[in-house]
Coordinates of C-alpha atoms in Angstrom, one line a residue:
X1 CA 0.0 0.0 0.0
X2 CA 1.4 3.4 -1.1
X3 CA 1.9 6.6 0.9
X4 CA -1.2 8.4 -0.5
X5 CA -3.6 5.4 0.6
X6 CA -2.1 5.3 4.2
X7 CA -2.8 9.1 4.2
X8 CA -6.5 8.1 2.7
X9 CA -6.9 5.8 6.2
X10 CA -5.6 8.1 8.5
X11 CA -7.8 11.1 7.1
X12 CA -11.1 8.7 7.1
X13 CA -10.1 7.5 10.5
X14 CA -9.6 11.1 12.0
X15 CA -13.0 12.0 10.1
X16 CA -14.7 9.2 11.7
X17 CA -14.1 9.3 15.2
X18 CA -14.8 13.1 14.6
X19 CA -18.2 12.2 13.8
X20 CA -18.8 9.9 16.1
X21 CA -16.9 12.4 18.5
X22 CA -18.9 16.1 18.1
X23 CA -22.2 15.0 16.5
X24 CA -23.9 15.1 20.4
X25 CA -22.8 18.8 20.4
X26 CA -24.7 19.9 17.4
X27 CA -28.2 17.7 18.7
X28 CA -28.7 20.2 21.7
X29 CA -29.2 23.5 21.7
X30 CA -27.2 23.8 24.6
X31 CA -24.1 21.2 25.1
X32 CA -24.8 20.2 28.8
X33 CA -21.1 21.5 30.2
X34 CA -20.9 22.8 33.5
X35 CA -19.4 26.3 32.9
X36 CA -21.1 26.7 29.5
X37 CA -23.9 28.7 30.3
X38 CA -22.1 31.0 32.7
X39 CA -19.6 31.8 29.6
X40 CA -22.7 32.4 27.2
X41 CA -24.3 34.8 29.6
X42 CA -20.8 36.6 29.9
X43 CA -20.5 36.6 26.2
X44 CA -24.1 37.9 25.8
X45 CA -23.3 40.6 28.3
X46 CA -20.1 42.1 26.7
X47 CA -22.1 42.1 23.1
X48 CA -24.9 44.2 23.9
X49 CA -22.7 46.4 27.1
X50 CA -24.3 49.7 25.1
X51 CA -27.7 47.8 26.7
X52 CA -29.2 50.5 29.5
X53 CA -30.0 47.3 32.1
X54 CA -26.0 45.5 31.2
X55 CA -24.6 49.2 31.6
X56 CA -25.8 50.0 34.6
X57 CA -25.0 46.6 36.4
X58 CA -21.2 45.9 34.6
X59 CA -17.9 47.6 33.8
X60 CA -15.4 45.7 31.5
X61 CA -11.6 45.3 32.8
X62 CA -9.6 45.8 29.5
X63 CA -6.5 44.7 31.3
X64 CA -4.1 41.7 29.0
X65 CA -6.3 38.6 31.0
X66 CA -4.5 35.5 30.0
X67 CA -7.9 34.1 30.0
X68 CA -9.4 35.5 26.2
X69 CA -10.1 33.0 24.3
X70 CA -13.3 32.4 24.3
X71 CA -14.5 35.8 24.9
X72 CA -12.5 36.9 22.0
X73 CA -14.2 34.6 19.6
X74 CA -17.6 35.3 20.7
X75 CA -16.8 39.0 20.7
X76 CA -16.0 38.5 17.1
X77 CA -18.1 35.7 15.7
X78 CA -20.9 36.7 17.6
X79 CA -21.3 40.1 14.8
X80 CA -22.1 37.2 12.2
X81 CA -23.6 34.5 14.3
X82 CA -26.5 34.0 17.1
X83 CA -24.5 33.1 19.8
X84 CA -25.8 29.9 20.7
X85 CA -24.2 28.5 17.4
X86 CA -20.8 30.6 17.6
X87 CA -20.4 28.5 21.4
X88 CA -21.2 25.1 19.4
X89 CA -18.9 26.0 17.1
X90 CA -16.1 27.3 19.4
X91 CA -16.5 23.8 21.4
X92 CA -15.9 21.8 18.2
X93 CA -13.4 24.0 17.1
X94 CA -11.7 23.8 20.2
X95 CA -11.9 20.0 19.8
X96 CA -10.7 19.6 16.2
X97 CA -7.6 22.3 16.9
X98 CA -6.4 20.3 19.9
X99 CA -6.6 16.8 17.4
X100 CA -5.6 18.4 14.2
X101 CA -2.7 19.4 16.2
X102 CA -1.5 16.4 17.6
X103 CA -1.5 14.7 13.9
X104 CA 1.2 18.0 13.6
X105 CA 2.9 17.9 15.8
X106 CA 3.8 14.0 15.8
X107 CA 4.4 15.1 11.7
X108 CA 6.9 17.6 12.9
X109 CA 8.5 14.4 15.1
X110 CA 8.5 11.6 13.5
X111 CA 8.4 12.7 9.8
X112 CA 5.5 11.3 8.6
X113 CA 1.6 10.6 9.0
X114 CA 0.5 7.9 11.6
X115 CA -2.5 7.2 13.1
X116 CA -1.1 7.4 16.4
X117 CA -2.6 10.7 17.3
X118 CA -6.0 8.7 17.1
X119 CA -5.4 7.7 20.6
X120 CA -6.2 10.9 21.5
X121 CA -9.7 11.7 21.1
X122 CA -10.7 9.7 24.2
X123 CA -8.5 12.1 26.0
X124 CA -10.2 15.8 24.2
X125 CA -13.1 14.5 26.8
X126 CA -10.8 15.4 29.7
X127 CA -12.1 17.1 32.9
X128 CA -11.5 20.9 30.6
X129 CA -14.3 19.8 28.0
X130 CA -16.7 18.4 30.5
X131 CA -16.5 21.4 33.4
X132 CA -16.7 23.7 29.9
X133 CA -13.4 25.4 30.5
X134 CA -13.7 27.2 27.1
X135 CA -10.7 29.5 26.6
X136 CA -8.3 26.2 28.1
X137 CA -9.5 23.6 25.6
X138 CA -9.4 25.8 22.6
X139 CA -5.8 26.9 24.1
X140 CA -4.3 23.3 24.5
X141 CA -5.1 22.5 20.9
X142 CA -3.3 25.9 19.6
X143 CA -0.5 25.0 22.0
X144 CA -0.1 21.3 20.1
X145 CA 0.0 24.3 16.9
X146 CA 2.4 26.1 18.0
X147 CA 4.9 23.0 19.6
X148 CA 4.3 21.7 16.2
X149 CA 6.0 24.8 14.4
X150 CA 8.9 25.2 16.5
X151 CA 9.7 21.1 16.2
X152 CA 9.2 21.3 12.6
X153 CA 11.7 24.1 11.7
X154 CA 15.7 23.3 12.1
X155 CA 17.8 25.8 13.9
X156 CA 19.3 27.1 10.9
X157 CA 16.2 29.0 10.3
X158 CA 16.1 29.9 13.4
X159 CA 14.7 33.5 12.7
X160 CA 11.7 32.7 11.1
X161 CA 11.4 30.3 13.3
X162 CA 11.5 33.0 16.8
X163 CA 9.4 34.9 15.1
X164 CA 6.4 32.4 14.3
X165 CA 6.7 31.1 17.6
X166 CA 6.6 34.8 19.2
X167 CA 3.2 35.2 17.7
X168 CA 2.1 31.7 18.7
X169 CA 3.2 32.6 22.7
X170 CA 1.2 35.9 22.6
X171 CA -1.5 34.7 21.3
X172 CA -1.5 31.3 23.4
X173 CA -1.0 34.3 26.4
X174 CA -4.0 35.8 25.7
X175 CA -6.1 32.6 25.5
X176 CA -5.0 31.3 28.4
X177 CA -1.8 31.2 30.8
X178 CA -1.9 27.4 31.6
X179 CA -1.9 26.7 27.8
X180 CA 0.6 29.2 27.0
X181 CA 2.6 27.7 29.9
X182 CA 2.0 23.9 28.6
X183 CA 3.8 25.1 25.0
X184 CA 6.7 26.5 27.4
X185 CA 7.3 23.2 28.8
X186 CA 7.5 21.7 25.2
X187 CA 10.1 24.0 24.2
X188 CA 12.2 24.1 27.7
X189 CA 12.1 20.3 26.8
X190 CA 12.7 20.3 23.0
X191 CA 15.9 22.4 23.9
X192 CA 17.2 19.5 25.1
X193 CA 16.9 17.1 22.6
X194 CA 20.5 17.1 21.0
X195 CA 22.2 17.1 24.4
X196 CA 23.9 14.1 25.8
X197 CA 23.3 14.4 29.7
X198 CA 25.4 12.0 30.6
X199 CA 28.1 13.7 28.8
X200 CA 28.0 17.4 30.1
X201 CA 31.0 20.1 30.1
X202 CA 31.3 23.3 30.1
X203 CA 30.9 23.5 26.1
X204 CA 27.9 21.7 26.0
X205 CA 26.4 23.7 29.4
X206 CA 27.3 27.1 27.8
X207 CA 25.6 25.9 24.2
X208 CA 22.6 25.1 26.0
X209 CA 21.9 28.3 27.8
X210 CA 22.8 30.1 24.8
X211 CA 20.2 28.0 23.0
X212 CA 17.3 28.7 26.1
X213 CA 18.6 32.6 25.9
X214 CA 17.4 32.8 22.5
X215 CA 14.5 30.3 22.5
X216 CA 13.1 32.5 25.4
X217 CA 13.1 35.8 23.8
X218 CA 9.6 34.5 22.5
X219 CA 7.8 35.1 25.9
X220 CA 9.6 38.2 26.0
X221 CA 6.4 40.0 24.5
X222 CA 3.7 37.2 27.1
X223 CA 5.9 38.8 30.0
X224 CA 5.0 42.3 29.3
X225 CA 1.1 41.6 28.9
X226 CA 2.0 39.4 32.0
X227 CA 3.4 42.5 33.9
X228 CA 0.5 44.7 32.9
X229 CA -1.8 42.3 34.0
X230 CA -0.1 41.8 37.0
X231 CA 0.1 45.5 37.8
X232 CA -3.0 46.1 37.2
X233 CA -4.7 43.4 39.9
X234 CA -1.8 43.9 42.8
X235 CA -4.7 45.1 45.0
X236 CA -6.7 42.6 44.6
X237 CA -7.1 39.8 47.3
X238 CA -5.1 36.7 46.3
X239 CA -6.0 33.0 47.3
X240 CA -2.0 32.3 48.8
X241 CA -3.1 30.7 51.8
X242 CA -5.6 28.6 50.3
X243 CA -3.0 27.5 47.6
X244 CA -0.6 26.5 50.1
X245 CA -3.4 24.4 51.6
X246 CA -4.0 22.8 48.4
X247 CA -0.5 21.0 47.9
X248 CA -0.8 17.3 48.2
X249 CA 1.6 14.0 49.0
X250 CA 2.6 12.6 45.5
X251 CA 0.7 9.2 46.2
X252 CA -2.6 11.2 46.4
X253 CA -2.1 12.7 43.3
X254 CA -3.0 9.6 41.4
X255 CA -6.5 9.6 41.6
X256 CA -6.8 13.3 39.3
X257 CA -5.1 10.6 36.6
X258 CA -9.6 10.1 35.7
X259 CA -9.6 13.8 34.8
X260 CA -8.0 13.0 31.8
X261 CA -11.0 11.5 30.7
X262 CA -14.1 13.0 32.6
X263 CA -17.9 12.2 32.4
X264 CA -18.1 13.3 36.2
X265 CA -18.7 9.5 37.6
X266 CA -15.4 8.9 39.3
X267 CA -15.8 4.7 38.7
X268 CA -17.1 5.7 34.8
X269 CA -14.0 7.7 34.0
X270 CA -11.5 5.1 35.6
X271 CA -13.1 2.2 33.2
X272 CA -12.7 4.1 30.1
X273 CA -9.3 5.4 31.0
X274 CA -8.3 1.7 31.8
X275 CA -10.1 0.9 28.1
X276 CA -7.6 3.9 26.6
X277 CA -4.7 2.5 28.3
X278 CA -5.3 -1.1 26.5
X279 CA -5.7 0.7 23.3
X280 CA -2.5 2.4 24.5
X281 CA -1.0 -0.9 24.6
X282 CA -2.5 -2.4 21.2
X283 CA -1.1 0.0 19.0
X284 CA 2.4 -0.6 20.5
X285 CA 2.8 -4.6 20.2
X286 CA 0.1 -4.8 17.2
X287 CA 0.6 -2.1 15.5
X288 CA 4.0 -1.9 16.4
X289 CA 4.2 1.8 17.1
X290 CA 7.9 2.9 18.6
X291 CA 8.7 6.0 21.3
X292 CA 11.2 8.6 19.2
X293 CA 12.5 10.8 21.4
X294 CA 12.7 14.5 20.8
X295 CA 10.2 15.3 23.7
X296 CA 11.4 13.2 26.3
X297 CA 12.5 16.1 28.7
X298 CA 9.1 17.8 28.2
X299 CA 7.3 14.5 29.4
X300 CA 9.0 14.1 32.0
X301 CA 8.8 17.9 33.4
X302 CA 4.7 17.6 32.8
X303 CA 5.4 14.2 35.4
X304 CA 7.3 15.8 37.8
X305 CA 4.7 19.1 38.0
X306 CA 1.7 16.9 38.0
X307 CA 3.1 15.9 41.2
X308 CA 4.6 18.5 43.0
X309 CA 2.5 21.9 42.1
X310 CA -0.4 22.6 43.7
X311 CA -4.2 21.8 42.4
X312 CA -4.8 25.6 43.2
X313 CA -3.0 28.3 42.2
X314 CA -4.7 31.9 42.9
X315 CA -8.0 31.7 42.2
X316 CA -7.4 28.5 39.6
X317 CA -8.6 25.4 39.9
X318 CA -7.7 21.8 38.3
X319 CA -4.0 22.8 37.6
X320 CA -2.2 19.7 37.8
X321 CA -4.0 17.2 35.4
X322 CA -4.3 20.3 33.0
X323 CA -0.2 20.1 32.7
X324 CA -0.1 16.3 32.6
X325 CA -2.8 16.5 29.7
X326 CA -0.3 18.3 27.8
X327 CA 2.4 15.7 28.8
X328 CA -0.3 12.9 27.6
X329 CA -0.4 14.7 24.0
X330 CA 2.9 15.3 23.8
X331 CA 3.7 11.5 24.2
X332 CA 1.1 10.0 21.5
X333 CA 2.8 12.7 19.3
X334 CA 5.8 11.0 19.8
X335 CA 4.5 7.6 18.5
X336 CA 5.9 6.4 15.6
X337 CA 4.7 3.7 13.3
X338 CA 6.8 1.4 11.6
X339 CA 7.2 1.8 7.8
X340 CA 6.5 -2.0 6.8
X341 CA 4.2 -3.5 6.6
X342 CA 2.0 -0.6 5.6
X343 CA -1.0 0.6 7.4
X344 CA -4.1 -1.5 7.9
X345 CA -7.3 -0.6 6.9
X346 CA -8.9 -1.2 10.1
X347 CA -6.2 -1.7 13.3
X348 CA -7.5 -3.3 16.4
X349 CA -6.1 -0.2 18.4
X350 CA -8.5 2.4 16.3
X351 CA -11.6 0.0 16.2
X352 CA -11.2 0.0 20.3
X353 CA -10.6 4.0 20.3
X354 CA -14.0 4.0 18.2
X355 CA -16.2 1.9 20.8
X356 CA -14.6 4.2 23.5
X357 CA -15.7 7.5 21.6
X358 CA -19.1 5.9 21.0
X359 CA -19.7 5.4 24.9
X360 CA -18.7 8.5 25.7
X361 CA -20.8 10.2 23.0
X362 CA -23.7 7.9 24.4
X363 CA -23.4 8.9 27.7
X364 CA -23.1 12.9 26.6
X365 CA -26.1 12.5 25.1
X366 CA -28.1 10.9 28.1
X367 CA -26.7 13.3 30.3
X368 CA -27.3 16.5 28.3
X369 CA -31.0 15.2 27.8
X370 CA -31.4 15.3 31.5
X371 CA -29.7 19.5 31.7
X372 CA -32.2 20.1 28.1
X373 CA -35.0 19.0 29.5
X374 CA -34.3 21.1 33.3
X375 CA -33.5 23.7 30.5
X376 CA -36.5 23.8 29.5
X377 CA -38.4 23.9 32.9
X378 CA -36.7 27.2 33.7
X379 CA -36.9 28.6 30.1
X380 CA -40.4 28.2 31.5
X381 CA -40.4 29.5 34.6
X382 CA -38.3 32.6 33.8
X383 CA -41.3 33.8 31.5
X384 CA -42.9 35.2 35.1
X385 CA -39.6 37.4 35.6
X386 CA -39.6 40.9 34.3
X387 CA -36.7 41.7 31.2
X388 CA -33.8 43.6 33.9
X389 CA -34.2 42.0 37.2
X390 CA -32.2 41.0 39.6
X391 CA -32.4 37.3 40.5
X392 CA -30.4 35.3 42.9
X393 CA -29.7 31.3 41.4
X394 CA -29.8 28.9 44.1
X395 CA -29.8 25.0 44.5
X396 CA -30.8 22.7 47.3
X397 CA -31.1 19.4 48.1
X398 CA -28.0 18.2 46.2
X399 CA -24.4 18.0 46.4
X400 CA -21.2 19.2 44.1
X401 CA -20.3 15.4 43.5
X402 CA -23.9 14.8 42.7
X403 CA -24.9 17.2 40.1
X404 CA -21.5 16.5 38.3
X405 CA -22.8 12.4 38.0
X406 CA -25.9 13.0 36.9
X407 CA -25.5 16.2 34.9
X408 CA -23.0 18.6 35.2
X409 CA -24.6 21.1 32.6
X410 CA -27.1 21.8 35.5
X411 CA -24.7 24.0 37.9
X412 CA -24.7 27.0 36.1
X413 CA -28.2 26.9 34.7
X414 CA -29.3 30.1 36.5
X415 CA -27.0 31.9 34.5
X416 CA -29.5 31.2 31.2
X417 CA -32.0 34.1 32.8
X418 CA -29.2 36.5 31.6
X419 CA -29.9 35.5 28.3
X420 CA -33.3 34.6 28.3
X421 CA -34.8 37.7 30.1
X422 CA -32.4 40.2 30.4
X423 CA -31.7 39.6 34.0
X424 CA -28.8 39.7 36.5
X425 CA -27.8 36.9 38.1
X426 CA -25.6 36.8 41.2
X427 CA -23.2 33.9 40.2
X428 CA -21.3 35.2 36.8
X429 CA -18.0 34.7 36.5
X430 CA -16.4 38.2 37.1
X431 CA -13.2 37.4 38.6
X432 CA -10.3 39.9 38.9
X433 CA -7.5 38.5 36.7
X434 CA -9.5 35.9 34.9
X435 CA -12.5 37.3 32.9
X436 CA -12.8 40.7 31.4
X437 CA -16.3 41.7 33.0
X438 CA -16.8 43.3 36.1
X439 CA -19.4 44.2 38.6
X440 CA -20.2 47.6 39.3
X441 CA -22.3 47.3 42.6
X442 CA -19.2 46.1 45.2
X443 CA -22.1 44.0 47.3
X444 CA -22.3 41.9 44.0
X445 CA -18.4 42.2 43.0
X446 CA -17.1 41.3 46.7
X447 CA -19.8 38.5 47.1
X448 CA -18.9 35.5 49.2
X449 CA -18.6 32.6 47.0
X450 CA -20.7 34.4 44.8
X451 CA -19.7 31.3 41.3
X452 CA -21.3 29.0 44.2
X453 CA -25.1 27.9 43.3
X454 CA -25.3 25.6 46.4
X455 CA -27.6 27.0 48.9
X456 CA -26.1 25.3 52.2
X457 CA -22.6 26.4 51.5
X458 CA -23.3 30.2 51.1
X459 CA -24.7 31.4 54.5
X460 CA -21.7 30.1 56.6
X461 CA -19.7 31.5 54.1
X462 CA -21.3 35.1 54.4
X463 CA -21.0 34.7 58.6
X464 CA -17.1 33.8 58.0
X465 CA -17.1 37.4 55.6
X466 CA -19.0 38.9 58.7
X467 CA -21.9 39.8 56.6
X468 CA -25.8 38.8 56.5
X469 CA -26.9 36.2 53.5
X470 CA -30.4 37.2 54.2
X471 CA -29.8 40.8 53.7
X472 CA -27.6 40.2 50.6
X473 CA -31.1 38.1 49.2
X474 CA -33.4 40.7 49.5
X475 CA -31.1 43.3 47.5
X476 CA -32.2 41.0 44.7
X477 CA -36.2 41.3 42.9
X478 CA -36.1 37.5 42.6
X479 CA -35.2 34.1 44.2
X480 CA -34.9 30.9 41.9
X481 CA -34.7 27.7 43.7
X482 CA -33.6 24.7 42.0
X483 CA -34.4 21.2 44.0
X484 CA -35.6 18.0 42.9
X485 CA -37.1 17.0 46.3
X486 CA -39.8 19.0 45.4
X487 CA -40.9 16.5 42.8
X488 CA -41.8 14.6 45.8
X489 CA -43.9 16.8 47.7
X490 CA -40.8 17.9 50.0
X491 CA -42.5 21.1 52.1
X492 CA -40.7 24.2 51.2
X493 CA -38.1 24.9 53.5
X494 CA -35.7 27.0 51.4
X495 CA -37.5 29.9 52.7
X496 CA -35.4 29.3 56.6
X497 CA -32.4 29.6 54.8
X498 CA -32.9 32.5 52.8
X499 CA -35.8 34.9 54.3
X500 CA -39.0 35.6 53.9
X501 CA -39.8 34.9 50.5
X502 CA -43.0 35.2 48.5
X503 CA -43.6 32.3 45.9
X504 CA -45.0 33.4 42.5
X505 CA -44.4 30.3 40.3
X506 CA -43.9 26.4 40.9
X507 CA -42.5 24.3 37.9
X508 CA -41.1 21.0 37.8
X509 CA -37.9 21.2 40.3
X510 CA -38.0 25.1 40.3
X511 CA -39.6 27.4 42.8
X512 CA -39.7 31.2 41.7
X513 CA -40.1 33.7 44.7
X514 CA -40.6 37.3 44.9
X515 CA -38.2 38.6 48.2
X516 CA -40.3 41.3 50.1
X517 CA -40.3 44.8 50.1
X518 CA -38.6 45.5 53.6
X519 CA -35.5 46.7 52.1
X520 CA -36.7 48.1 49.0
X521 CA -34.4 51.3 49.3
X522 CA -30.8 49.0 48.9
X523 CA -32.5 46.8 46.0
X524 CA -29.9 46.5 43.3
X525 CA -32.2 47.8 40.7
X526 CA -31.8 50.9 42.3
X527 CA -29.1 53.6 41.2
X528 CA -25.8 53.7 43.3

């Protein structure tokens, strides 16, 4: 079989599992991740800012956030698109960059086309695509991009090569920092590639830093934004002692390994990874694929960090498996098939990659019926709210761990009154240093775990601030309560918790209550 057939199989193989892959994203109006509709609401807000209701609620931070991806896209797409289809689009695309660019990037090291990099697409279903980390997922991908460029140039053109990659780290900056950061540890690695460590001296240490000196001149322009950035949030409350807390011992750190592949039930995500490992395994001793090195150092750095930085840093969660993602790419990259005999129409290791895609499609689908159809309920409900009031989310009667195994597109569901009836909702992401948009009122910007939607977690957490949750309620017009106990007749105690509320609408789960008029002079719908 000739080059240009193996190339056919590879391409039909890579179009395939795509299929089978994205098709659940494009059935639902709304794919049912986790973050999702908080970033659509965002989005939404920063297109129509000019809006008297937006204006008078939000400010916009124009400071270099290494966090821009996604709102950059939607900022720009959404001119030509309803937004709803320029996210569906931005999750696919994210998807098909971050796959495309593995098949570069094991191009750029091995020298050819292999289906290796079909071992991947289990993995583009890590813990980033199923928590809806937007602006990370599309940034890993561009990150496989840009590694691929500077492994596929020789030194000799070294310029052109600097310069590309410049461009590629200030734009990977800008999407996001841990992606940007992820293509730093490929090239810190890459540099050491033609060194022979067990044969250092003094030649060969002063080549290498000369090598790194240059190299790093391309984060020179991601250091200035960095610095900007930086400046700009100084005053801002950082989360150091909690990111000391969140350091772990080594041996602990092996249970994040079923982020890689994420469907939010801890024993579903071990099985499939355990499946992806056996593939793993097939296409080395069937299909005979062979380890070249060229990004061993960078493997082994993503190891080492997995294990020794902490799972917070700041105000971001998730870091480590996010690095040892990248370290997971940047080893099927490296895979290398053998030349004879030629590839086979159908290998054992892509047929079992294809059942694994097809559960996990399966199982998207089940779960994002279950958020479409609680969609719906609200969509519903939110027809008895005024367009430009104020409405505080909440959730009872359920856990973190819980919502995330049955449906994880159901945590941020609250944030869909932004877009469905103009309204404000307390739990948008407006954090300092990691979105662009900003509360003006400071009772809303300041908030105590003001992201969180669970209702037992918040009033401890406004006692620990030394403020009063039911005081910080009734600033809002409306309460939404979200609790599947009252499918069984569960008497309404939500009310103990939050005040004294009056109820103007029961649908399914949802319970829509007016707060009362006792402290009608600090409502937020009321000039500062």
């Amino acid at each position: 079989m000739d080059e240009a057939n193996g190339k056919q199989i590879i391409a039909r193989w890579a179009v395939a599992l795509s299929l089978i892959a994205f098709l659940p994203i494009f059935l639902f109006q709304y794919p049912g991740l986790q973050d999702y509709p908080n970033h659509l609401a965002r989005a939404y807000i920063l297109q129509n800012l000019d809006d008297p209701i937006f204006k008078h609620y939000f400010s916009v931070d124009y400071s270099p956030v290494p966090n821009l991806g996604w709102d950059l896209f939607a900022l720009s797409a959404g001119r030509f698109m309803p937004l709803e289809y320029a996210g569906k689009i931005f999750v696919v695309l994210s998807c098909v960059v971050t796959v495309s660019g593995c098949f570069a990037l094991n191009k750029s090291i091995v020298g050819r086309w292999t289906l290796a990099p079909l071992l991947i697409f289990p993995f583009v279903f890590n813990t980033g695509f199923n928590k809806g980390f937007l602006s990370f997922n599309f940034g890993i991908g561009v990150a496989l991009w840009a590694a691929a460029w500077w492994a596929s140039l020789d030194e000799n053109r070294w310029r052109t090569r600097l310069l590309g990659a410049t461009l590629f780290s200030t734009g990977l900056y800008l999407i996001h920092f841990y992606a940007w950061a992820c293509y730093g540890i490929f090239v810190l690695g890459w540099s050491f590639r033609k060194e022979n460590l067990g044969t250092w001296n003094l030649s060969s240490i002063k080549r290498l830093l000369g090598r790194l000196t240059r190299d790093g001149l391309q984060a020179l322009p991601p250091a200035f934004l960095a610095l900007l950035w930086l400046n700009h949030t100084r005053s801002e409350k950082t989360s150091s002692v909690e990111t000391f807390r969140s350091f772990q011992p080594p041996y602990s750190r092996i249970s994040d390994l079923d982020r890689l592949i994420d469907l939010g039930t801890p024993f579903i995500n071990d099985v499939l990874l355990v499946l992806a490992c056996i593939a793993f395994f097939l296409a080395i001793y069937l299909s005979r694929f062979r380890y070249k090195p060229g990004a061993t150092v960078a493997i082994l750095l993503c190891v080492l960090l997995f294990f020794v930085l902490p799972s917070k840093i700041e105000e971001t969660n998730f870091v480590t498996w996010r690095i040892m993602l990248a370290g997971l790419f940047f080893l099927v990259a490296s895979l290398d098939s053998p030349k004879e005999p030629a590839i086979t129409p159908f290998p054992s290791f892509a047929i079992m990659i294809a059942l694994i895609t097809a559960s996990i499609s399966i199982l998207h689908v089940q779960q994002w019926t279950i958020a479409r159809d609680s969609q719906t309920t609200l969509f519903r409900l939110l027809e008895a709210v005024p367009e430009g009031s104020s409405v505080f989310f909440v959730r009872d009667g359920t856990t973190d761990k819980e919502l995330g195994t049955r449906a994880a597109g159901l945590y941020h569901i609250g944030a869909f009154a932004v877009l469905q009836r103009h309204a404000i909702v307390q739990s948008l992401f407006t954090f300092a240093g990691q979105q662009p948009l900003r509360y003006k009122r400071l009772e809303l910007q300041n908030a105590p775990e003001r992201s969180n939607t669970f209702l037992p977690n918040l009033p401890p957490a406004f006692r620990a601030a030394g403020l009063n949750f039911r005081d910080h309620v009734g600033k809002f017009d409306y309460v939404i309560v979200h609790d599947d106990r009252f499918l069984g007749a569960k008497d309404d105690t939500s009310g103990e918790t939050i005040g004294k509320l009056n109820t103007v609408s029961a649908i399914g789960p949802f319970r829509l209550y007016k707060t009362t008029d006792t402290n009608a002079a600090s409502k937020l719908s009321n000039k500062p």
